[in-house]
Amino acid sequence: MTMSPSVIWLIAGIVLCMMEIVLPTAFVEFVMGISALIVAFVALSVPQVSLQVMLWLVLSVLLVVLSRRFIPQRRSRLIEDSHEARTLTSIPPGETGRVIYEGNSWQARCEDENLAIAADQKVVVVERRGTTLIVLPEHLVSR
């Protein structure tokens, strides 16, 4: 038993839309599924599979690009400048130590690589680089 291209596109569209629920991809799979559903209806009148695939690719790209304009972008939670923290360990010059910031222990490095910071000192978070906070001793930061 052979299935018509319309039925295959219909199944592919449904599977792609359902996969978005299981494997979230910021609606990319969903949009590709919608494109496949549109192609399923077009396939009823356009029998060339190569044209159907080309249409699906073009529709998928266009809909993904258009959906980016309407779906709000996730903003990563960045550390705002000039927040206080407290050193848990000393921070030797040019090396890392640990600070407590917002109730969590973070790896930290002094912005001035020639400066050491003792343990249990107030510091100001001036930047975040990956999972490392860049800090300065509180007395060096003018507020």
GROMACS .gro file of N, CA and C in nm:
model
  429
    1MET      N    1   0.085  -0.117   0.000
    1MET     CA    2   0.000   0.000   0.000
    1MET      C    3   0.090   0.124   0.000
    2THR      N    4   0.074   0.210  -0.097
    2THR     CA    5   0.152   0.333  -0.103
    2THR      C    6   0.066   0.449  -0.060
    3MET      N    7   0.129   0.538   0.013
    3MET     CA    8   0.057   0.657   0.059
    3MET      C    9   0.083   0.771  -0.037
    4SER      N   10  -0.014   0.856  -0.052
    4SER     CA   11   0.004   0.972  -0.139
    4SER      C   12   0.094   1.074  -0.068
    5PRO      N   13   0.162   1.157  -0.145
    5PRO     CA   14   0.247   1.260  -0.084
    5PRO      C   15   0.169   1.350   0.013
    6SER      N   16   0.042   1.376  -0.017
    6SER     CA   17  -0.038   1.461   0.073
    6SER      C   18  -0.050   1.399   0.212
    7VAL      N   19  -0.071   1.269   0.215
    7VAL     CA   20  -0.084   1.200   0.344
    7VAL      C   21   0.050   1.201   0.418
    8ILE      N   22   0.159   1.180   0.345
    8ILE     CA   23   0.292   1.183   0.407
    8ILE      C   24   0.321   1.322   0.464
    9TRP      N   25   0.291   1.428   0.389
    9TRP     CA   26   0.312   1.564   0.439
    9TRP      C   27   0.222   1.592   0.560
   10LEU      N   28   0.101   1.541   0.556
   10LEU     CA   29   0.008   1.560   0.668
   10LEU      C   30   0.063   1.493   0.794
   11ILE      N   31   0.110   1.369   0.780
   11ILE     CA   32   0.167   1.297   0.896
   11ILE      C   33   0.293   1.369   0.945
   12ALA      N   34   0.380   1.411   0.852
   12ALA     CA   35   0.502   1.481   0.890
   12ALA      C   36   0.469   1.610   0.964
   13GLY      N   37   0.369   1.683   0.915
   13GLY     CA   38   0.329   1.808   0.980
   13GLY      C   39   0.279   1.786   1.122
   14ILE      N   40   0.197   1.684   1.139
   14ILE     CA   41   0.143   1.654   1.272
   14ILE      C   42   0.255   1.610   1.366
   15VAL      N   43   0.344   1.523   1.315
   15VAL     CA   44   0.455   1.476   1.398
   15VAL      C   45   0.544   1.593   1.439
   16LEU      N   46   0.579   1.681   1.346
   16LEU     CA   47   0.664   1.796   1.379
   16LEU      C   48   0.597   1.888   1.481
   17CYS      N   49   0.468   1.912   1.464
   17CYS     CA   50   0.397   1.997   1.561
   17CYS      C   51   0.394   1.932   1.699
   18MET      N   52   0.374   1.802   1.705
   18MET     CA   53   0.370   1.732   1.834
   18MET      C   54   0.509   1.724   1.897
   19MET      N   55   0.612   1.715   1.813
   19MET     CA   56   0.748   1.709   1.867
   19MET      C   57   0.784   1.838   1.942
   20GLU      N   58   0.725   1.949   1.903
   20GLU     CA   59   0.752   2.075   1.973
   20GLU      C   60   0.712   2.065   2.119
   21ILE      N   61   0.611   1.986   2.148
   21ILE     CA   62   0.567   1.969   2.287
   21ILE      C   63   0.670   1.888   2.365
   22VAL      N   64   0.725   1.785   2.302
   22VAL     CA   65   0.820   1.697   2.370
   22VAL      C   66   0.961   1.756   2.372
   23LEU      N   67   1.005   1.812   2.260
   23LEU     CA   68   1.140   1.868   2.246
   23LEU      C   69   1.129   2.015   2.206
   24PRO      N   70   1.107   2.105   2.300
   24PRO     CA   71   1.089   2.246   2.265
   24PRO      C   72   1.210   2.303   2.191
   25THR      N   73   1.182   2.367   2.077
   25THR     CA   74   1.289   2.427   1.995
   25THR      C   75   1.256   2.571   1.960
   26ALA      N   76   1.190   2.642   2.050
   26ALA     CA   77   1.152   2.781   2.026
   26ALA      C   78   1.064   2.791   1.902
   27PHE      N   79   0.974   2.695   1.886
   27PHE     CA   80   0.873   2.691   1.780
   27PHE      C   81   0.928   2.660   1.641
   28VAL      N   82   1.053   2.620   1.630
   28VAL     CA   83   1.108   2.585   1.498
   28VAL      C   84   1.039   2.460   1.444
   29GLU      N   85   1.030   2.355   1.526
   29GLU     CA   86   0.962   2.233   1.481
   29GLU      C   87   0.815   2.261   1.450
   30PHE      N   88   0.752   2.342   1.533
   30PHE     CA   89   0.611   2.373   1.512
   30PHE      C   90   0.591   2.444   1.378
   31VAL      N   91   0.675   2.542   1.350
   31VAL     CA   92   0.664   2.617   1.224
   31VAL      C   93   0.692   2.525   1.105
   32MET      N   94   0.790   2.436   1.118
   32MET     CA   95   0.817   2.340   1.011
   32MET      C   96   0.698   2.246   0.992
   33GLY      N   97   0.631   2.211   1.101
   33GLY     CA   98   0.511   2.129   1.093
   33GLY      C   99   0.398   2.201   1.023
   34ILE      N  100   0.380   2.328   1.055
   34ILE     CA  101   0.277   2.408   0.987
   34ILE      C  102   0.308   2.415   0.838
   35SER      N  103   0.436   2.433   0.803
   35SER     CA  104   0.476   2.436   0.662
   35SER      C  105   0.442   2.303   0.595
   36ALA      N  106   0.465   2.193   0.664
   36ALA     CA  107   0.434   2.061   0.607
   36ALA      C  108   0.283   2.045   0.588
   37LEU      N  109   0.204   2.096   0.681
   37LEU     CA  110   0.058   2.088   0.666
   37LEU      C  111   0.011   2.170   0.546
   38ILE      N  112   0.071   2.286   0.525
   38ILE     CA  113   0.036   2.368   0.408
   38ILE      C  114   0.073   2.293   0.280
   39VAL      N  115   0.193   2.233   0.280
   39VAL     CA  116   0.237   2.157   0.162
   39VAL      C  117   0.147   2.036   0.139
   40ALA      N  118   0.092   1.977   0.244
   40ALA     CA  119   0.000   1.863   0.228
   40ALA      C  120  -0.119   1.902   0.143
   41PHE      N  121  -0.169   2.023   0.162
   41PHE     CA  122  -0.282   2.067   0.081
   41PHE      C  123  -0.240   2.106  -0.060
   42VAL      N  124  -0.122   2.166  -0.072
   42VAL     CA  125  -0.070   2.203  -0.204
   42VAL      C  126  -0.039   2.077  -0.285
   43ALA      N  127   0.005   1.970  -0.217
   43ALA     CA  128   0.040   1.845  -0.286
   43ALA      C  129  -0.078   1.782  -0.358
   44LEU      N  130  -0.197   1.820  -0.318
   44LEU     CA  131  -0.315   1.768  -0.388
   44LEU      C  132  -0.320   1.816  -0.533
   45SER      N  133  -0.266   1.934  -0.558
   45SER     CA  134  -0.269   1.988  -0.695
   45SER      C  135  -0.131   1.995  -0.761
   46VAL      N  136  -0.023   1.979  -0.685
   46VAL     CA  137   0.113   1.982  -0.740
   46VAL      C  138   0.175   1.844  -0.716
   47PRO      N  139   0.180   1.758  -0.819
   47PRO     CA  140   0.226   1.620  -0.798
   47PRO      C  141   0.378   1.604  -0.787
   48GLN      N  142   0.459   1.703  -0.828
   48GLN     CA  143   0.604   1.687  -0.825
   48GLN      C  144   0.656   1.699  -0.681
   49VAL      N  145   0.716   1.591  -0.633
   49VAL     CA  146   0.767   1.588  -0.495
   49VAL      C  147   0.880   1.689  -0.478
   50SER      N  148   0.962   1.707  -0.582
   50SER     CA  149   1.072   1.803  -0.569
   50SER      C  150   1.019   1.944  -0.546
   51LEU      N  151   0.910   1.981  -0.612
   51LEU     CA  152   0.850   2.114  -0.589
   51LEU      C  153   0.789   2.122  -0.449
   52GLN      N  154   0.733   2.012  -0.403
   52GLN     CA  155   0.674   2.010  -0.270
   52GLN      C  156   0.784   2.032  -0.164
   53VAL      N  157   0.895   1.963  -0.182
   53VAL     CA  158   1.006   1.977  -0.086
   53VAL      C  159   1.059   2.119  -0.089
   54MET      N  160   1.075   2.174  -0.211
   54MET     CA  161   1.124   2.312  -0.223
   54MET      C  162   1.027   2.410  -0.156
   55LEU      N  163   0.900   2.391  -0.176
   55LEU     CA  164   0.799   2.477  -0.112
   55LEU      C  165   0.807   2.464   0.040
   56TRP      N  166   0.822   2.342   0.089
   56TRP     CA  167   0.832   2.321   0.233
   56TRP      C  168   0.954   2.392   0.291
   57LEU      N  169   1.067   2.380   0.222
   57LEU     CA  170   1.189   2.447   0.270
   57LEU      C  171   1.172   2.598   0.273
   58VAL      N  172   1.118   2.654   0.165
   58VAL     CA  173   1.099   2.800   0.158
   58VAL      C  174   1.000   2.846   0.264
   59LEU      N  175   0.887   2.776   0.276
   59LEU     CA  176   0.788   2.813   0.377
   59LEU      C  177   0.845   2.803   0.518
   60SER      N  178   0.921   2.697   0.544
   60SER     CA  179   0.979   2.678   0.677
   60SER      C  180   1.072   2.792   0.713
   61VAL      N  181   1.160   2.828   0.620
   61VAL     CA  182   1.255   2.937   0.647
   61VAL      C  183   1.179   3.068   0.666
   62LEU      N  184   1.086   3.097   0.578
   62LEU     CA  185   1.010   3.223   0.589
   62LEU      C  186   0.932   3.230   0.720
   63LEU      N  187   0.865   3.122   0.755
   63LEU     CA  188   0.786   3.124   0.879
   63LEU      C  189   0.873   3.131   1.004
   64VAL      N  190   0.989   3.067   1.001
   64VAL     CA  191   1.080   3.077   1.116
   64VAL      C  192   1.128   3.221   1.132
   65VAL      N  193   1.167   3.283   1.021
   65VAL     CA  194   1.213   3.422   1.027
   65VAL      C  195   1.100   3.513   1.074
   66LEU      N  196   0.981   3.496   1.019
   66LEU     CA  197   0.868   3.579   1.060
   66LEU      C  198   0.829   3.556   1.205
   67SER      N  199   0.837   3.431   1.250
   67SER     CA  200   0.797   3.403   1.389
   67SER      C  201   0.893   3.468   1.488
   68ARG      N  202   1.017   3.488   1.451
   68ARG     CA  203   1.114   3.553   1.540
   68ARG      C  204   1.073   3.697   1.571
   69ARG      N  205   0.999   3.759   1.482
   69ARG     CA  206   0.955   3.897   1.507
   69ARG      C  207   0.843   3.902   1.611
   70PHE      N  208   0.764   3.795   1.621
   70PHE     CA  209   0.646   3.797   1.706
   70PHE      C  210   0.662   3.721   1.837
   71ILE      N  211   0.760   3.632   1.843
   71ILE     CA  212   0.784   3.556   1.966
   71ILE      C  213   0.885   3.634   2.049
   72PRO      N  214   0.852   3.668   2.174
   72PRO     CA  215   0.947   3.744   2.256
   72PRO      C  216   1.073   3.663   2.280
   73GLN      N  217   1.185   3.730   2.270
   73GLN     CA  218   1.314   3.665   2.292
   73GLN      C  219   1.335   3.646   2.441
   74ARG      N  220   1.390   3.531   2.477
   74ARG     CA  221   1.423   3.508   2.617
   74ARG      C  222   1.546   3.590   2.649
   75ARG      N  223   1.536   3.661   2.755
   75ARG     CA  224   1.651   3.741   2.798
   75ARG      C  225   1.723   3.665   2.906
   76SER      N  226   1.851   3.652   2.888
   76SER     CA  227   1.927   3.584   2.992
   76SER      C  228   1.934   3.676   3.114
   77ARG      N  229   1.936   3.616   3.228
   77ARG     CA  230   1.939   3.694   3.351
   77ARG      C  231   2.082   3.741   3.373
   78LEU      N  232   2.104   3.865   3.341
   78LEU     CA  233   2.237   3.922   3.357
   78LEU      C  234   2.250   3.989   3.492
   79ILE      N  235   2.369   3.992   3.540
   79ILE     CA  236   2.395   4.060   3.667
   79ILE      C  237   2.410   4.208   3.638
   80GLU      N  238   2.333   4.287   3.708
   80GLU     CA  239   2.345   4.431   3.690
   80GLU      C  240   2.471   4.478   3.760
   81ASP      N  241   2.529   4.584   3.706
   81ASP     CA  242   2.652   4.637   3.764
   81ASP      C  243   2.628   4.689   3.905
   82SER      N  244   2.733   4.688   3.983
   82SER     CA  245   2.737   4.747   4.117
   82SER      C  246   2.643   4.680   4.216
   83HIS      N  247   2.648   4.550   4.225
   83HIS     CA  248   2.576   4.478   4.329
   83HIS      C  249   2.677   4.427   4.431
   84GLU      N  250   2.637   4.431   4.556
   84GLU     CA  251   2.727   4.388   4.662
   84GLU      C  252   2.729   4.237   4.676
   85ALA      N  253   2.846   4.188   4.713
   85ALA     CA  254   2.867   4.048   4.745
   85ALA      C  255   2.965   4.044   4.861
   86ARG      N  256   2.993   3.925   4.911
   86ARG     CA  257   3.090   3.910   5.020
   86ARG      C  258   3.179   3.792   4.987
   87THR      N  259   3.308   3.810   5.006
   87THR     CA  260   3.402   3.702   4.974
   87THR      C  261   3.389   3.589   5.077
   88LEU      N  262   3.386   3.467   5.028
   88LEU     CA  263   3.388   3.349   5.115
   88LEU      C  264   3.530   3.304   5.138
   89THR      N  265   3.612   3.318   5.035
   89THR     CA  266   3.755   3.284   5.044
   89THR      C  267   3.832   3.406   4.997
   90SER      N  268   3.960   3.404   5.021
   90SER     CA  269   4.041   3.514   4.968
   90SER      C  270   4.051   3.497   4.816
   91ILE      N  271   4.074   3.609   4.750
   91ILE     CA  272   4.093   3.608   4.605
   91ILE      C  273   4.235   3.657   4.579
   92PRO      N  274   4.328   3.563   4.554
   92PRO     CA  275   4.468   3.602   4.530
   92PRO      C  276   4.480   3.683   4.399
   93PRO      N  277   4.586   3.762   4.385
   93PRO     CA  278   4.604   3.841   4.262
   93PRO      C  279   4.606   3.752   4.138
   94GLY      N  280   4.521   3.784   4.041
   94GLY     CA  281   4.516   3.711   3.915
   94GLY      C  282   4.453   3.574   3.922
   95GLU      N  283   4.399   3.536   4.038
   95GLU     CA  284   4.339   3.404   4.053
   95GLU      C  285   4.193   3.416   4.094
   96THR      N  286   4.128   3.302   4.111
   96THR     CA  287   3.987   3.305   4.149
   96THR      C  288   3.970   3.264   4.294
   97GLY      N  289   3.860   3.311   4.350
   97GLY     CA  290   3.819   3.273   4.484
   97GLY      C  291   3.668   3.253   4.479
   98ARG      N  292   3.602   3.259   4.594
   98ARG     CA  293   3.457   3.240   4.599
   98ARG      C  294   3.394   3.358   4.671
   99VAL      N  295   3.277   3.398   4.621
   99VAL     CA  296   3.197   3.502   4.686
   99VAL      C  297   3.056   3.450   4.703
  100ILE      N  298   2.986   3.511   4.799
  100ILE     CA  299   2.845   3.481   4.814
  100ILE      C  300   2.771   3.600   4.753
  101TYR      N  301   2.688   3.569   4.653
  101TYR     CA  302   2.613   3.673   4.582
  101TYR      C  303   2.471   3.624   4.564
  102GLU      N  304   2.376   3.703   4.611
  102GLU     CA  305   2.233   3.670   4.606
  102GLU      C  306   2.205   3.531   4.664
  103GLY      N  307   2.274   3.500   4.773
  103GLY     CA  308   2.250   3.374   4.843
  103GLY      C  309   2.319   3.252   4.783
  104ASN      N  310   2.397   3.272   4.677
  104ASN     CA  311   2.465   3.160   4.612
  104ASN      C  312   2.615   3.183   4.610
  105SER      N  313   2.689   3.073   4.613
  105SER     CA  314   2.834   3.081   4.605
  105SER      C  315   2.875   3.086   4.458
  106TRP      N  316   2.958   3.186   4.424
  106TRP     CA  317   3.005   3.205   4.287
  106TRP      C  318   3.157   3.205   4.284
  107GLN      N  319   3.211   3.158   4.175
  107GLN     CA  320   3.353   3.176   4.150
  107GLN      C  321   3.373   3.323   4.117
  108ALA      N  322   3.480   3.383   4.168
  108ALA     CA  323   3.501   3.526   4.146
  108ALA      C  324   3.649   3.555   4.123
  109ARG      N  325   3.670   3.663   4.051
  109ARG     CA  326   3.805   3.710   4.020
  109ARG      C  327   3.804   3.862   4.036
  110CYS      N  328   3.914   3.917   4.086
  110CYS     CA  329   3.923   4.061   4.103
  110CYS      C  330   3.949   4.126   3.967
  111GLU      N  331   3.882   4.237   3.942
  111GLU     CA  332   3.900   4.307   3.814
  111GLU      C  333   4.045   4.355   3.798
  112ASP      N  334   4.105   4.399   3.907
  112ASP     CA  335   4.245   4.438   3.906
  112ASP      C  336   4.328   4.314   3.938
  113GLU      N  337   4.395   4.260   3.836
  113GLU     CA  338   4.466   4.133   3.852
  113GLU      C  339   4.588   4.141   3.943
  114ASN      N  340   4.625   4.262   3.987
  114ASN     CA  341   4.738   4.279   4.079
  114ASN      C  342   4.693   4.294   4.223
  115LEU      N  343   4.564   4.286   4.246
  115LEU     CA  344   4.508   4.314   4.377
  115LEU      C  345   4.455   4.186   4.440
  116ALA      N  346   4.483   4.168   4.569
  116ALA     CA  347   4.429   4.055   4.645
  116ALA      C  348   4.312   4.106   4.729
  117ILE      N  349   4.215   4.019   4.750
  117ILE     CA  350   4.101   4.053   4.835
  117ILE      C  351   4.092   3.947   4.943
  118ALA      N  352   4.085   3.989   5.068
  118ALA     CA  353   4.080   3.896   5.181
  118ALA      C  354   3.941   3.832   5.190
  119ALA      N  355   3.935   3.726   5.268
  119ALA     CA  356   3.807   3.659   5.292
  119ALA      C  357   3.719   3.748   5.379
  120ASP      N  358   3.588   3.728   5.367
  120ASP     CA  359   3.487   3.800   5.445
  120ASP      C  360   3.495   3.951   5.425
  121GLN      N  361   3.513   3.993   5.303
  121GLN     CA  362   3.516   4.136   5.268
  121GLN      C  363   3.399   4.167   5.175
  122LYS      N  364   3.344   4.288   5.189
  122LYS     CA  365   3.241   4.331   5.095
  122LYS      C  366   3.307   4.367   4.964
  123VAL      N  367   3.246   4.317   4.856
  123VAL     CA  368   3.295   4.348   4.722
  123VAL      C  369   3.177   4.391   4.637
  124VAL      N  370   3.207   4.454   4.524
  124VAL     CA  371   3.104   4.498   4.431
  124VAL      C  372   3.120   4.418   4.302
  125VAL      N  373   3.011   4.358   4.256
  125VAL     CA  374   3.013   4.283   4.131
  125VAL      C  375   3.005   4.384   4.017
  126VAL      N  376   3.106   4.383   3.931
  126VAL     CA  377   3.109   4.479   3.820
  126VAL      C  378   3.083   4.413   3.685
  127GLU      N  379   3.094   4.280   3.680
  127GLU     CA  380   3.074   4.211   3.553
  127GLU      C  381   3.057   4.062   3.579
  128ARG      N  382   3.005   3.995   3.479
  128ARG     CA  383   2.995   3.849   3.484
  128ARG      C  384   3.054   3.794   3.355
  129ARG      N  385   3.145   3.701   3.367
  129ARG     CA  386   3.203   3.632   3.251
  129ARG      C  387   3.174   3.483   3.267
  130GLY      N  388   3.072   3.437   3.199
  130GLY     CA  389   3.031   3.297   3.214
  130GLY      C  390   2.981   3.274   3.355
  131THR      N  391   3.046   3.184   3.427
  131THR     CA  392   3.006   3.155   3.565
  131THR      C  393   3.099   3.220   3.666
  132THR      N  394   3.180   3.313   3.621
  132THR     CA  395   3.273   3.383   3.710
  132THR      C  396   3.231   3.529   3.724
  133LEU      N  397   3.221   3.575   3.847
  133LEU     CA  398   3.190   3.715   3.871
  133LEU      C  399   3.321   3.794   3.877
  134ILE      N  400   3.319   3.913   3.823
  134ILE     CA  401   3.433   4.003   3.830
  134ILE      C  402   3.398   4.106   3.936
  135VAL      N  403   3.484   4.117   4.038
  135VAL     CA  404   3.452   4.201   4.155
  135VAL      C  405   3.565   4.300   4.184
  136LEU      N  406   3.529   4.399   4.263
  136LEU     CA  407   3.625   4.495   4.316
  136LEU      C  408   3.594   4.514   4.464
  137PRO      N  409   3.695   4.539   4.547
  137PRO     CA  410   3.667   4.568   4.687
  137PRO      C  411   3.577   4.691   4.698
  138GLU      N  412   3.487   4.687   4.794
  138GLU     CA  413   3.389   4.795   4.808
  138GLU      C  414   3.455   4.932   4.825
  139HIS      N  415   3.565   4.939   4.898
  139HIS     CA  416   3.627   5.070   4.926
  139HIS      C  417   3.688   5.134   4.801
  140LEU      N  418   3.708   5.056   4.693
  140LEU     CA  419   3.764   5.113   4.569
  140LEU      C  420   3.657   5.165   4.473
  141VAL      N  421   3.532   5.133   4.502
  141VAL     CA  422   3.424   5.173   4.412
  141VAL      C  423   3.355   5.295   4.470
  142SER      N  424   3.353   5.403   4.390
  142SER     CA  425   3.284   5.524   4.436
  142SER      C  426   3.137   5.514   4.393
  143ARG      N  427   3.052   5.546   4.485
  143ARG     CA  428   2.907   5.537   4.454
  143ARG      C  429   2.846   5.673   4.454
   0.00000   0.00000   0.00000
